[in-house]
Amino acid sequence: MADWNPGAYLQYTDERSRPFTELVARVPGSPTTIVDLGCGPGHLTPVLRARWPEAHVTGVDASPAMIERAREADPGTEYVLADLSTDEHRADLVISNAALQWVPGHRDLLTTLADRAAQTFAFQVPGNHDAPSHRLLREVAARAPYADVVGPVERRATADPGEYLEILARPGWSVDAWETTYTHVLHGPDPVLRWISATGAQPTLQALEAKDPALRARFEEEFGAALRAAYPEHAHGTPLAFRRVFVVATRV
């Protein structure tokens, strides 16, 4: 797919940052080196610095636009452009927030990533692949004329906490796995469309844009109408339920 859009991604910074803050709070010990896999535009590095101000942080991301934005916003941190599936950085803490679901076969990669952590391997991934937002994305994209352009939209299914526990619970490791469903209250016109357009729907939208900008606009209108029906606006805003899965694996 084409590159990410840091500006669009940062529209809901508070909502997207909260799971990472809660993940970090469950990481034990005092790592002196940290690798953040899928660091995005670097907006979460301050969370790591607040918890471990003396640690050396390295951010890794496969998106040139995200790495460029991170380096501009935070020139004092090392940010590296690399594929998460092949990156070989080692650190006391290897951590990842809402990124591993984009790596094909990420379950098979988990023990390798954990082995690169001297103390702790921690990650969070979305668990909302069957939420209305994602079901509707697949349904609308499967209709003509979009299907001929984008093909079947992949169901990027992540595992349940128990499955991640089974993968990572090996001799010498203690694993804490859990899930949380957040109910974000979004505001403004078509907030769920804006949310998913910056993340899960981005490959679909980019493919349509490359074919014909008018086709993308038509898709957004159709998809947006379906999302408005699934996520009606209330006086207090538009509630968006978002399930996330967390894992903290620590050497013992």
JSON list of C-alpha atoms in Angstrom, two decimals:
[
{"chain": "A", "resi": 1, "resn": "MET", "atom": "CA", "xyz": [0.00, 0.00, 0.00]},
{"chain": "A", "resi": 2, "resn": "ALA", "atom": "CA", "xyz": [1.03, 3.65, -0.29]},
{"chain": "A", "resi": 3, "resn": "ASP", "atom": "CA", "xyz": [2.50, 5.50, 2.65]},
{"chain": "A", "resi": 4, "resn": "TRP", "atom": "CA", "xyz": [0.63, 6.49, 5.81]},
{"chain": "A", "resi": 5, "resn": "ASN", "atom": "CA", "xyz": [-0.74, 9.97, 6.48]},
{"chain": "A", "resi": 6, "resn": "PRO", "atom": "CA", "xyz": [0.59, 11.16, 9.87]},
{"chain": "A", "resi": 7, "resn": "GLY", "atom": "CA", "xyz": [-1.79, 14.13, 9.99]},
{"chain": "A", "resi": 8, "resn": "ALA", "atom": "CA", "xyz": [-4.88, 11.97, 9.52]},
{"chain": "A", "resi": 9, "resn": "TYR", "atom": "CA", "xyz": [-3.62, 9.43, 12.05]},
{"chain": "A", "resi": 10, "resn": "LEU", "atom": "CA", "xyz": [-3.09, 12.11, 14.69]},
{"chain": "A", "resi": 11, "resn": "GLN", "atom": "CA", "xyz": [-6.68, 13.41, 14.49]},
{"chain": "A", "resi": 12, "resn": "TYR", "atom": "CA", "xyz": [-7.63, 11.21, 17.46]},
{"chain": "A", "resi": 13, "resn": "THR", "atom": "CA", "xyz": [-4.36, 11.31, 19.38]},
{"chain": "A", "resi": 14, "resn": "ASP", "atom": "CA", "xyz": [-5.90, 11.05, 22.85]},
{"chain": "A", "resi": 15, "resn": "GLU", "atom": "CA", "xyz": [-8.06, 8.05, 21.99]},
{"chain": "A", "resi": 16, "resn": "ARG", "atom": "CA", "xyz": [-5.27, 6.24, 20.14]},
{"chain": "A", "resi": 17, "resn": "SER", "atom": "CA", "xyz": [-2.72, 6.98, 22.89]},
{"chain": "A", "resi": 18, "resn": "ARG", "atom": "CA", "xyz": [-4.73, 5.71, 25.85]},
{"chain": "A", "resi": 19, "resn": "PRO", "atom": "CA", "xyz": [-4.13, 1.96, 25.24]},
{"chain": "A", "resi": 20, "resn": "PHE", "atom": "CA", "xyz": [-0.37, 2.55, 25.00]},
{"chain": "A", "resi": 21, "resn": "THR", "atom": "CA", "xyz": [-0.36, 4.45, 28.28]},
{"chain": "A", "resi": 22, "resn": "GLU", "atom": "CA", "xyz": [-2.17, 1.58, 29.97]},
{"chain": "A", "resi": 23, "resn": "LEU", "atom": "CA", "xyz": [0.17, -0.98, 28.38]},
{"chain": "A", "resi": 24, "resn": "VAL", "atom": "CA", "xyz": [3.25, 0.89, 29.62]},
{"chain": "A", "resi": 25, "resn": "ALA", "atom": "CA", "xyz": [1.77, 1.07, 33.12]},
{"chain": "A", "resi": 26, "resn": "ARG", "atom": "CA", "xyz": [1.79, -2.75, 33.29]},
{"chain": "A", "resi": 27, "resn": "VAL", "atom": "CA", "xyz": [5.43, -3.15, 32.25]},
{"chain": "A", "resi": 28, "resn": "PRO", "atom": "CA", "xyz": [7.60, -3.99, 35.27]},
{"chain": "A", "resi": 29, "resn": "GLY", "atom": "CA", "xyz": [11.17, -2.97, 36.03]},
{"chain": "A", "resi": 30, "resn": "SER", "atom": "CA", "xyz": [13.41, -0.16, 34.81]},
{"chain": "A", "resi": 31, "resn": "PRO", "atom": "CA", "xyz": [14.65, -0.81, 31.26]},
{"chain": "A", "resi": 32, "resn": "THR", "atom": "CA", "xyz": [17.62, 1.23, 30.15]},
{"chain": "A", "resi": 33, "resn": "THR", "atom": "CA", "xyz": [17.05, 0.52, 26.44]},
{"chain": "A", "resi": 34, "resn": "ILE", "atom": "CA", "xyz": [13.69, 0.48, 24.67]},
{"chain": "A", "resi": 35, "resn": "VAL", "atom": "CA", "xyz": [12.70, -0.38, 21.11]},
{"chain": "A", "resi": 36, "resn": "ASP", "atom": "CA", "xyz": [9.26, 0.83, 19.99]},
{"chain": "A", "resi": 37, "resn": "LEU", "atom": "CA", "xyz": [8.15, -1.24, 17.00]},
{"chain": "A", "resi": 38, "resn": "GLY", "atom": "CA", "xyz": [5.67, 0.65, 14.84]},
{"chain": "A", "resi": 39, "resn": "CYS", "atom": "CA", "xyz": [6.40, 3.97, 16.54]},
{"chain": "A", "resi": 40, "resn": "GLY", "atom": "CA", "xyz": [4.36, 5.94, 14.00]},
{"chain": "A", "resi": 41, "resn": "PRO", "atom": "CA", "xyz": [4.89, 9.72, 14.12]},
{"chain": "A", "resi": 42, "resn": "GLY", "atom": "CA", "xyz": [6.65, 9.50, 17.49]},
{"chain": "A", "resi": 43, "resn": "HIS", "atom": "CA", "xyz": [3.74, 10.90, 19.46]},
{"chain": "A", "resi": 44, "resn": "LEU", "atom": "CA", "xyz": [3.99, 8.12, 22.07]},
{"chain": "A", "resi": 45, "resn": "THR", "atom": "CA", "xyz": [7.68, 8.49, 22.85]},
{"chain": "A", "resi": 46, "resn": "PRO", "atom": "CA", "xyz": [6.86, 11.01, 25.63]},
{"chain": "A", "resi": 47, "resn": "VAL", "atom": "CA", "xyz": [4.87, 8.26, 27.36]},
{"chain": "A", "resi": 48, "resn": "LEU", "atom": "CA", "xyz": [7.99, 6.10, 27.48]},
{"chain": "A", "resi": 49, "resn": "ARG", "atom": "CA", "xyz": [10.16, 9.02, 28.63]},
{"chain": "A", "resi": 50, "resn": "ALA", "atom": "CA", "xyz": [7.73, 9.91, 31.40]},
{"chain": "A", "resi": 51, "resn": "ARG", "atom": "CA", "xyz": [7.96, 6.38, 32.80]},
{"chain": "A", "resi": 52, "resn": "TRP", "atom": "CA", "xyz": [11.68, 5.81, 32.19]},
{"chain": "A", "resi": 53, "resn": "PRO", "atom": "CA", "xyz": [13.37, 9.20, 31.69]},
{"chain": "A", "resi": 54, "resn": "GLU", "atom": "CA", "xyz": [16.90, 7.76, 31.60]},
{"chain": "A", "resi": 55, "resn": "ALA", "atom": "CA", "xyz": [16.21, 5.07, 29.01]},
{"chain": "A", "resi": 56, "resn": "HIS", "atom": "CA", "xyz": [17.55, 5.18, 25.45]},
{"chain": "A", "resi": 57, "resn": "VAL", "atom": "CA", "xyz": [14.56, 4.91, 23.09]},
{"chain": "A", "resi": 58, "resn": "THR", "atom": "CA", "xyz": [14.71, 3.73, 19.48]},
{"chain": "A", "resi": 59, "resn": "GLY", "atom": "CA", "xyz": [11.58, 4.07, 17.37]},
{"chain": "A", "resi": 60, "resn": "VAL", "atom": "CA", "xyz": [11.14, 1.76, 14.38]},
{"chain": "A", "resi": 61, "resn": "ASP", "atom": "CA", "xyz": [8.53, 2.09, 11.63]},
{"chain": "A", "resi": 62, "resn": "ALA", "atom": "CA", "xyz": [8.11, 0.94, 8.04]},
{"chain": "A", "resi": 63, "resn": "SER", "atom": "CA", "xyz": [6.51, 4.21, 6.93]},
{"chain": "A", "resi": 64, "resn": "PRO", "atom": "CA", "xyz": [8.87, 6.88, 5.55]},
{"chain": "A", "resi": 65, "resn": "ALA", "atom": "CA", "xyz": [6.24, 9.58, 6.23]},
{"chain": "A", "resi": 66, "resn": "MET", "atom": "CA", "xyz": [5.82, 8.49, 9.85]},
{"chain": "A", "resi": 67, "resn": "ILE", "atom": "CA", "xyz": [9.57, 8.36, 10.47]},
{"chain": "A", "resi": 68, "resn": "GLU", "atom": "CA", "xyz": [10.06, 11.77, 8.86]},
{"chain": "A", "resi": 69, "resn": "ARG", "atom": "CA", "xyz": [7.32, 13.26, 11.07]},
{"chain": "A", "resi": 70, "resn": "ALA", "atom": "CA", "xyz": [8.81, 11.63, 14.17]},
{"chain": "A", "resi": 71, "resn": "ARG", "atom": "CA", "xyz": [12.31, 12.94, 13.45]},
{"chain": "A", "resi": 72, "resn": "GLU", "atom": "CA", "xyz": [11.00, 16.46, 12.88]},
{"chain": "A", "resi": 73, "resn": "ALA", "atom": "CA", "xyz": [8.91, 16.48, 16.05]},
{"chain": "A", "resi": 74, "resn": "ASP", "atom": "CA", "xyz": [11.47, 14.72, 18.26]},
{"chain": "A", "resi": 75, "resn": "PRO", "atom": "CA", "xyz": [15.03, 15.15, 16.93]},
{"chain": "A", "resi": 76, "resn": "GLY", "atom": "CA", "xyz": [16.52, 13.92, 20.21]},
{"chain": "A", "resi": 77, "resn": "THR", "atom": "CA", "xyz": [15.27, 10.36, 19.70]},
{"chain": "A", "resi": 78, "resn": "GLU", "atom": "CA", "xyz": [16.63, 7.76, 17.31]},
{"chain": "A", "resi": 79, "resn": "TYR", "atom": "CA", "xyz": [14.02, 6.81, 14.70]},
{"chain": "A", "resi": 80, "resn": "VAL", "atom": "CA", "xyz": [14.77, 4.03, 12.22]},
{"chain": "A", "resi": 81, "resn": "LEU", "atom": "CA", "xyz": [13.02, 3.15, 8.97]},
{"chain": "A", "resi": 82, "resn": "ALA", "atom": "CA", "xyz": [12.70, -0.64, 8.89]},
{"chain": "A", "resi": 83, "resn": "ASP", "atom": "CA", "xyz": [10.28, -3.50, 8.26]},
{"chain": "A", "resi": 84, "resn": "LEU", "atom": "CA", "xyz": [8.94, -4.77, 11.59]},
{"chain": "A", "resi": 85, "resn": "SER", "atom": "CA", "xyz": [9.11, -8.37, 10.42]},
{"chain": "A", "resi": 86, "resn": "THR", "atom": "CA", "xyz": [12.85, -8.21, 9.72]},
{"chain": "A", "resi": 87, "resn": "ASP", "atom": "CA", "xyz": [14.08, -5.57, 12.17]},
{"chain": "A", "resi": 88, "resn": "GLU", "atom": "CA", "xyz": [16.66, -7.02, 14.57]},
{"chain": "A", "resi": 89, "resn": "HIS", "atom": "CA", "xyz": [16.99, -4.34, 17.25]},
{"chain": "A", "resi": 90, "resn": "ARG", "atom": "CA", "xyz": [17.44, -5.68, 20.76]},
{"chain": "A", "resi": 91, "resn": "ALA", "atom": "CA", "xyz": [16.64, -3.91, 24.01]},
{"chain": "A", "resi": 92, "resn": "ASP", "atom": "CA", "xyz": [15.63, -4.43, 27.62]},
{"chain": "A", "resi": 93, "resn": "LEU", "atom": "CA", "xyz": [12.06, -3.62, 26.56]},
{"chain": "A", "resi": 94, "resn": "VAL", "atom": "CA", "xyz": [10.63, -4.34, 23.11]},
{"chain": "A", "resi": 95, "resn": "ILE", "atom": "CA", "xyz": [7.21, -2.74, 22.86]},
{"chain": "A", "resi": 96, "resn": "SER", "atom": "CA", "xyz": [4.64, -2.27, 20.10]},
{"chain": "A", "resi": 97, "resn": "ASN", "atom": "CA", "xyz": [1.36, -0.39, 19.93]},
{"chain": "A", "resi": 98, "resn": "ALA", "atom": "CA", "xyz": [-1.30, -1.19, 17.30]},
{"chain": "A", "resi": 99, "resn": "ALA", "atom": "CA", "xyz": [1.26, -2.22, 14.68]},
{"chain": "A", "resi": 100, "resn": "LEU", "atom": "CA", "xyz": [1.80, -5.98, 14.67]},
{"chain": "A", "resi": 101, "resn": "GLN", "atom": "CA", "xyz": [-1.62, -6.64, 13.12]},
{"chain": "A", "resi": 102, "resn": "TRP", "atom": "CA", "xyz": [-0.21, -5.18, 9.89]},
{"chain": "A", "resi": 103, "resn": "VAL", "atom": "CA", "xyz": [2.59, -7.76, 9.80]},
{"chain": "A", "resi": 104, "resn": "PRO", "atom": "CA", "xyz": [1.56, -10.88, 7.84]},
{"chain": "A", "resi": 105, "resn": "GLY", "atom": "CA", "xyz": [1.66, -13.96, 10.07]},
{"chain": "A", "resi": 106, "resn": "HIS", "atom": "CA", "xyz": [2.45, -11.87, 13.14]},
{"chain": "A", "resi": 107, "resn": "ARG", "atom": "CA", "xyz": [1.71, -14.79, 15.49]},
{"chain": "A", "resi": 108, "resn": "ASP", "atom": "CA", "xyz": [4.72, -16.66, 14.07]},
{"chain": "A", "resi": 109, "resn": "LEU", "atom": "CA", "xyz": [6.93, -13.66, 14.77]},
{"chain": "A", "resi": 110, "resn": "LEU", "atom": "CA", "xyz": [6.07, -13.19, 18.45]},
{"chain": "A", "resi": 111, "resn": "THR", "atom": "CA", "xyz": [8.59, -15.54, 20.05]},
{"chain": "A", "resi": 112, "resn": "THR", "atom": "CA", "xyz": [11.37, -14.07, 17.89]},
{"chain": "A", "resi": 113, "resn": "LEU", "atom": "CA", "xyz": [10.46, -10.56, 19.04]},
{"chain": "A", "resi": 114, "resn": "ALA", "atom": "CA", "xyz": [10.26, -11.68, 22.65]},
{"chain": "A", "resi": 115, "resn": "ASP", "atom": "CA", "xyz": [13.71, -13.26, 22.42]},
{"chain": "A", "resi": 116, "resn": "ARG", "atom": "CA", "xyz": [15.12, -9.86, 21.44]},
{"chain": "A", "resi": 117, "resn": "ALA", "atom": "CA", "xyz": [13.94, -8.40, 24.75]},
{"chain": "A", "resi": 118, "resn": "ALA", "atom": "CA", "xyz": [16.35, -8.78, 27.68]},
{"chain": "A", "resi": 119, "resn": "GLN", "atom": "CA", "xyz": [13.56, -8.07, 30.17]},
{"chain": "A", "resi": 120, "resn": "THR", "atom": "CA", "xyz": [10.08, -7.57, 28.68]},
{"chain": "A", "resi": 121, "resn": "PHE", "atom": "CA", "xyz": [8.17, -7.86, 25.42]},
{"chain": "A", "resi": 122, "resn": "ALA", "atom": "CA", "xyz": [4.88, -5.94, 25.45]},
{"chain": "A", "resi": 123, "resn": "PHE", "atom": "CA", "xyz": [2.35, -5.19, 22.73]},
{"chain": "A", "resi": 124, "resn": "GLN", "atom": "CA", "xyz": [-1.20, -4.09, 22.05]},
{"chain": "A", "resi": 125, "resn": "VAL", "atom": "CA", "xyz": [-3.23, -4.89, 18.94]},
{"chain": "A", "resi": 126, "resn": "PRO", "atom": "CA", "xyz": [-6.79, -4.02, 17.90]},
{"chain": "A", "resi": 127, "resn": "GLY", "atom": "CA", "xyz": [-9.30, -6.81, 18.38]},
{"chain": "A", "resi": 128, "resn": "ASN", "atom": "CA", "xyz": [-12.17, -5.21, 16.48]},
{"chain": "A", "resi": 129, "resn": "HIS", "atom": "CA", "xyz": [-11.90, -7.05, 13.15]},
{"chain": "A", "resi": 130, "resn": "ASP", "atom": "CA", "xyz": [-15.55, -8.11, 13.44]},
{"chain": "A", "resi": 131, "resn": "ALA", "atom": "CA", "xyz": [-16.86, -4.73, 14.61]},
{"chain": "A", "resi": 132, "resn": "PRO", "atom": "CA", "xyz": [-19.47, -3.06, 12.35]},
{"chain": "A", "resi": 133, "resn": "SER", "atom": "CA", "xyz": [-16.85, -0.61, 11.05]},
{"chain": "A", "resi": 134, "resn": "HIS", "atom": "CA", "xyz": [-14.66, -3.37, 9.65]},
{"chain": "A", "resi": 135, "resn": "ARG", "atom": "CA", "xyz": [-17.50, -5.64, 8.51]},
{"chain": "A", "resi": 136, "resn": "LEU", "atom": "CA", "xyz": [-19.00, -2.75, 6.57]},
{"chain": "A", "resi": 137, "resn": "LEU", "atom": "CA", "xyz": [-15.62, -1.92, 5.04]},
{"chain": "A", "resi": 138, "resn": "ARG", "atom": "CA", "xyz": [-15.39, -5.46, 3.68]},
{"chain": "A", "resi": 139, "resn": "GLU", "atom": "CA", "xyz": [-19.02, -5.46, 2.54]},
{"chain": "A", "resi": 140, "resn": "VAL", "atom": "CA", "xyz": [-18.93, -2.14, 0.69]},
{"chain": "A", "resi": 141, "resn": "ALA", "atom": "CA", "xyz": [-15.54, -2.88, -0.88]},
{"chain": "A", "resi": 142, "resn": "ALA", "atom": "CA", "xyz": [-16.93, -6.17, -2.21]},
{"chain": "A", "resi": 143, "resn": "ARG", "atom": "CA", "xyz": [-19.56, -4.33, -4.28]},
{"chain": "A", "resi": 144, "resn": "ALA", "atom": "CA", "xyz": [-19.21, -3.16, -7.86]},
{"chain": "A", "resi": 145, "resn": "PRO", "atom": "CA", "xyz": [-17.37, -1.14, -9.04]},
{"chain": "A", "resi": 146, "resn": "TYR", "atom": "CA", "xyz": [-14.98, -1.17, -6.05]},
{"chain": "A", "resi": 147, "resn": "ALA", "atom": "CA", "xyz": [-14.27, -4.90, -5.94]},
{"chain": "A", "resi": 148, "resn": "ASP", "atom": "CA", "xyz": [-12.56, -4.89, -9.33]},
{"chain": "A", "resi": 149, "resn": "VAL", "atom": "CA", "xyz": [-10.10, -2.31, -8.00]},
{"chain": "A", "resi": 150, "resn": "VAL", "atom": "CA", "xyz": [-9.39, -3.38, -4.43]},
{"chain": "A", "resi": 151, "resn": "GLY", "atom": "CA", "xyz": [-10.15, -7.11, -4.48]},
{"chain": "A", "resi": 152, "resn": "PRO", "atom": "CA", "xyz": [-11.19, -8.83, -1.24]},
{"chain": "A", "resi": 153, "resn": "VAL", "atom": "CA", "xyz": [-10.39, -6.70, 1.81]},
{"chain": "A", "resi": 154, "resn": "GLU", "atom": "CA", "xyz": [-8.28, -8.74, 4.21]},
{"chain": "A", "resi": 155, "resn": "ARG", "atom": "CA", "xyz": [-9.78, -9.53, 7.60]},
{"chain": "A", "resi": 156, "resn": "ARG", "atom": "CA", "xyz": [-6.75, -8.66, 9.74]},
{"chain": "A", "resi": 157, "resn": "ALA", "atom": "CA", "xyz": [-7.73, -10.89, 12.63]},
{"chain": "A", "resi": 158, "resn": "THR", "atom": "CA", "xyz": [-5.67, -10.74, 15.78]},
{"chain": "A", "resi": 159, "resn": "ALA", "atom": "CA", "xyz": [-5.76, -13.41, 18.47]},
{"chain": "A", "resi": 160, "resn": "ASP", "atom": "CA", "xyz": [-7.58, -13.49, 21.77]},
{"chain": "A", "resi": 161, "resn": "PRO", "atom": "CA", "xyz": [-5.56, -13.03, 24.97]},
{"chain": "A", "resi": 162, "resn": "GLY", "atom": "CA", "xyz": [-5.58, -16.78, 25.64]},
{"chain": "A", "resi": 163, "resn": "GLU", "atom": "CA", "xyz": [-4.02, -17.59, 22.28]},
{"chain": "A", "resi": 164, "resn": "TYR", "atom": "CA", "xyz": [-1.23, -15.06, 22.77]},
{"chain": "A", "resi": 165, "resn": "LEU", "atom": "CA", "xyz": [-0.68, -16.51, 26.23]},
{"chain": "A", "resi": 166, "resn": "GLU", "atom": "CA", "xyz": [-0.23, -19.99, 24.77]},
{"chain": "A", "resi": 167, "resn": "ILE", "atom": "CA", "xyz": [2.26, -18.71, 22.19]},
{"chain": "A", "resi": 168, "resn": "LEU", "atom": "CA", "xyz": [4.46, -16.80, 24.64]},
{"chain": "A", "resi": 169, "resn": "ALA", "atom": "CA", "xyz": [4.13, -18.80, 27.88]},
{"chain": "A", "resi": 170, "resn": "ARG", "atom": "CA", "xyz": [7.43, -20.71, 27.71]},
{"chain": "A", "resi": 171, "resn": "PRO", "atom": "CA", "xyz": [9.91, -21.75, 30.38]},
{"chain": "A", "resi": 172, "resn": "GLY", "atom": "CA", "xyz": [11.57, -18.64, 31.77]},
{"chain": "A", "resi": 173, "resn": "TRP", "atom": "CA", "xyz": [8.67, -16.32, 30.91]},
{"chain": "A", "resi": 174, "resn": "SER", "atom": "CA", "xyz": [5.69, -14.90, 32.78]},
{"chain": "A", "resi": 175, "resn": "VAL", "atom": "CA", "xyz": [2.84, -13.68, 30.58]},
{"chain": "A", "resi": 176, "resn": "ASP", "atom": "CA", "xyz": [0.08, -11.22, 31.42]},
{"chain": "A", "resi": 177, "resn": "ALA", "atom": "CA", "xyz": [-2.62, -11.09, 28.70]},
{"chain": "A", "resi": 178, "resn": "TRP", "atom": "CA", "xyz": [-5.93, -9.25, 28.78]},
{"chain": "A", "resi": 179, "resn": "GLU", "atom": "CA", "xyz": [-8.42, -7.29, 26.70]},
{"chain": "A", "resi": 180, "resn": "THR", "atom": "CA", "xyz": [-10.26, -3.99, 27.09]},
{"chain": "A", "resi": 181, "resn": "THR", "atom": "CA", "xyz": [-13.14, -2.52, 25.10]},
{"chain": "A", "resi": 182, "resn": "TYR", "atom": "CA", "xyz": [-13.03, 1.27, 25.04]},
{"chain": "A", "resi": 183, "resn": "THR", "atom": "CA", "xyz": [-16.07, 3.34, 24.22]},
{"chain": "A", "resi": 184, "resn": "HIS", "atom": "CA", "xyz": [-14.73, 6.45, 22.56]},
{"chain": "A", "resi": 185, "resn": "VAL", "atom": "CA", "xyz": [-17.12, 9.36, 22.15]},
{"chain": "A", "resi": 186, "resn": "LEU", "atom": "CA", "xyz": [-16.26, 11.03, 18.85]},
{"chain": "A", "resi": 187, "resn": "HIS", "atom": "CA", "xyz": [-17.44, 14.40, 17.58]},
{"chain": "A", "resi": 188, "resn": "GLY", "atom": "CA", "xyz": [-17.90, 16.18, 14.28]},
{"chain": "A", "resi": 189, "resn": "PRO", "atom": "CA", "xyz": [-19.19, 15.01, 10.92]},
{"chain": "A", "resi": 190, "resn": "ASP", "atom": "CA", "xyz": [-18.64, 11.35, 10.00]},
{"chain": "A", "resi": 191, "resn": "PRO", "atom": "CA", "xyz": [-16.23, 10.73, 12.90]},
{"chain": "A", "resi": 192, "resn": "VAL", "atom": "CA", "xyz": [-16.09, 6.94, 12.50]},
{"chain": "A", "resi": 193, "resn": "LEU", "atom": "CA", "xyz": [-15.29, 7.34, 8.81]},
{"chain": "A", "resi": 194, "resn": "ARG", "atom": "CA", "xyz": [-12.49, 9.76, 9.68]},
{"chain": "A", "resi": 195, "resn": "TRP", "atom": "CA", "xyz": [-11.19, 7.36, 12.34]},
{"chain": "A", "resi": 196, "resn": "ILE", "atom": "CA", "xyz": [-11.05, 4.27, 10.15]},
{"chain": "A", "resi": 197, "resn": "SER", "atom": "CA", "xyz": [-9.90, 6.16, 7.05]},
{"chain": "A", "resi": 198, "resn": "ALA", "atom": "CA", "xyz": [-6.60, 6.88, 8.81]},
{"chain": "A", "resi": 199, "resn": "THR", "atom": "CA", "xyz": [-6.03, 3.24, 9.74]},
{"chain": "A", "resi": 200, "resn": "GLY", "atom": "CA", "xyz": [-7.96, 0.12, 8.72]},
{"chain": "A", "resi": 201, "resn": "ALA", "atom": "CA", "xyz": [-9.56, 1.56, 5.58]},
{"chain": "A", "resi": 202, "resn": "GLN", "atom": "CA", "xyz": [-6.41, 3.27, 4.33]},
{"chain": "A", "resi": 203, "resn": "PRO", "atom": "CA", "xyz": [-5.24, 0.52, 1.91]},
{"chain": "A", "resi": 204, "resn": "THR", "atom": "CA", "xyz": [-8.69, 0.40, 0.33]},
{"chain": "A", "resi": 205, "resn": "LEU", "atom": "CA", "xyz": [-8.96, 4.15, -0.01]},
{"chain": "A", "resi": 206, "resn": "GLN", "atom": "CA", "xyz": [-5.46, 4.45, -1.45]},
{"chain": "A", "resi": 207, "resn": "ALA", "atom": "CA", "xyz": [-6.17, 1.80, -4.08]},
{"chain": "A", "resi": 208, "resn": "LEU", "atom": "CA", "xyz": [-9.35, 3.60, -5.15]},
{"chain": "A", "resi": 209, "resn": "GLU", "atom": "CA", "xyz": [-7.57, 6.98, -5.17]},
{"chain": "A", "resi": 210, "resn": "ALA", "atom": "CA", "xyz": [-4.84, 5.58, -7.42]},
{"chain": "A", "resi": 211, "resn": "LYS", "atom": "CA", "xyz": [-7.46, 4.28, -9.85]},
{"chain": "A", "resi": 212, "resn": "ASP", "atom": "CA", "xyz": [-9.77, 7.31, -9.85]},
{"chain": "A", "resi": 213, "resn": "PRO", "atom": "CA", "xyz": [-10.24, 10.01, -7.16]},
{"chain": "A", "resi": 214, "resn": "ALA", "atom": "CA", "xyz": [-13.92, 10.18, -8.08]},
{"chain": "A", "resi": 215, "resn": "LEU", "atom": "CA", "xyz": [-14.25, 6.46, -7.35]},
{"chain": "A", "resi": 216, "resn": "ARG", "atom": "CA", "xyz": [-12.75, 6.97, -3.91]},
{"chain": "A", "resi": 217, "resn": "ALA", "atom": "CA", "xyz": [-15.18, 9.83, -3.25]},
{"chain": "A", "resi": 218, "resn": "ARG", "atom": "CA", "xyz": [-18.11, 7.62, -4.29]},
{"chain": "A", "resi": 219, "resn": "PHE", "atom": "CA", "xyz": [-16.88, 4.83, -2.00]},
{"chain": "A", "resi": 220, "resn": "GLU", "atom": "CA", "xyz": [-16.47, 7.21, 0.94]},
{"chain": "A", "resi": 221, "resn": "GLU", "atom": "CA", "xyz": [-20.01, 8.47, 0.45]},
{"chain": "A", "resi": 222, "resn": "GLU", "atom": "CA", "xyz": [-21.44, 4.94, 0.40]},
{"chain": "A", "resi": 223, "resn": "PHE", "atom": "CA", "xyz": [-19.25, 3.67, 3.23]},
{"chain": "A", "resi": 224, "resn": "GLY", "atom": "CA", "xyz": [-19.92, 6.80, 5.28]},
{"chain": "A", "resi": 225, "resn": "ALA", "atom": "CA", "xyz": [-23.69, 6.34, 4.99]},
{"chain": "A", "resi": 226, "resn": "ALA", "atom": "CA", "xyz": [-23.38, 2.74, 6.20]},
{"chain": "A", "resi": 227, "resn": "LEU", "atom": "CA", "xyz": [-21.22, 3.86, 9.15]},
{"chain": "A", "resi": 228, "resn": "ARG", "atom": "CA", "xyz": [-23.69, 6.59, 10.13]},
{"chain": "A", "resi": 229, "resn": "ALA", "atom": "CA", "xyz": [-26.43, 3.97, 10.31]},
{"chain": "A", "resi": 230, "resn": "ALA", "atom": "CA", "xyz": [-24.27, 1.62, 12.37]},
{"chain": "A", "resi": 231, "resn": "TYR", "atom": "CA", "xyz": [-22.91, 4.35, 14.65]},
{"chain": "A", "resi": 232, "resn": "PRO", "atom": "CA", "xyz": [-25.70, 6.91, 15.10]},
{"chain": "A", "resi": 233, "resn": "GLU", "atom": "CA", "xyz": [-24.89, 10.31, 16.52]},
{"chain": "A", "resi": 234, "resn": "HIS", "atom": "CA", "xyz": [-26.28, 11.15, 19.97]},
{"chain": "A", "resi": 235, "resn": "ALA", "atom": "CA", "xyz": [-26.54, 14.44, 21.82]},
{"chain": "A", "resi": 236, "resn": "HIS", "atom": "CA", "xyz": [-23.24, 13.68, 23.55]},
{"chain": "A", "resi": 237, "resn": "GLY", "atom": "CA", "xyz": [-21.43, 12.56, 20.39]},
{"chain": "A", "resi": 238, "resn": "THR", "atom": "CA", "xyz": [-20.93, 9.33, 18.43]},
{"chain": "A", "resi": 239, "resn": "PRO", "atom": "CA", "xyz": [-19.91, 6.31, 20.55]},
{"chain": "A", "resi": 240, "resn": "LEU", "atom": "CA", "xyz": [-17.33, 3.98, 19.00]},
{"chain": "A", "resi": 241, "resn": "ALA", "atom": "CA", "xyz": [-16.70, 0.69, 20.82]},
{"chain": "A", "resi": 242, "resn": "PHE", "atom": "CA", "xyz": [-13.11, -0.43, 20.21]},
{"chain": "A", "resi": 243, "resn": "ARG", "atom": "CA", "xyz": [-11.74, -3.72, 21.55]},
{"chain": "A", "resi": 244, "resn": "ARG", "atom": "CA", "xyz": [-7.99, -4.05, 22.13]},
{"chain": "A", "resi": 245, "resn": "VAL", "atom": "CA", "xyz": [-5.82, -6.98, 23.22]},
{"chain": "A", "resi": 246, "resn": "PHE", "atom": "CA", "xyz": [-2.76, -6.51, 25.45]},
{"chain": "A", "resi": 247, "resn": "VAL", "atom": "CA", "xyz": [0.20, -8.75, 26.29]},
{"chain": "A", "resi": 248, "resn": "VAL", "atom": "CA", "xyz": [3.15, -8.23, 28.63]},
{"chain": "A", "resi": 249, "resn": "ALA", "atom": "CA", "xyz": [5.68, -11.09, 28.58]},
{"chain": "A", "resi": 250, "resn": "THR", "atom": "CA", "xyz": [8.46, -10.82, 31.15]},
{"chain": "A", "resi": 251, "resn": "ARG", "atom": "CA", "xyz": [11.55, -12.92, 31.70]},
{"chain": "A", "resi": 252, "resn": "VAL", "atom": "CA", "xyz": [11.70, -14.57, 35.12]}
]
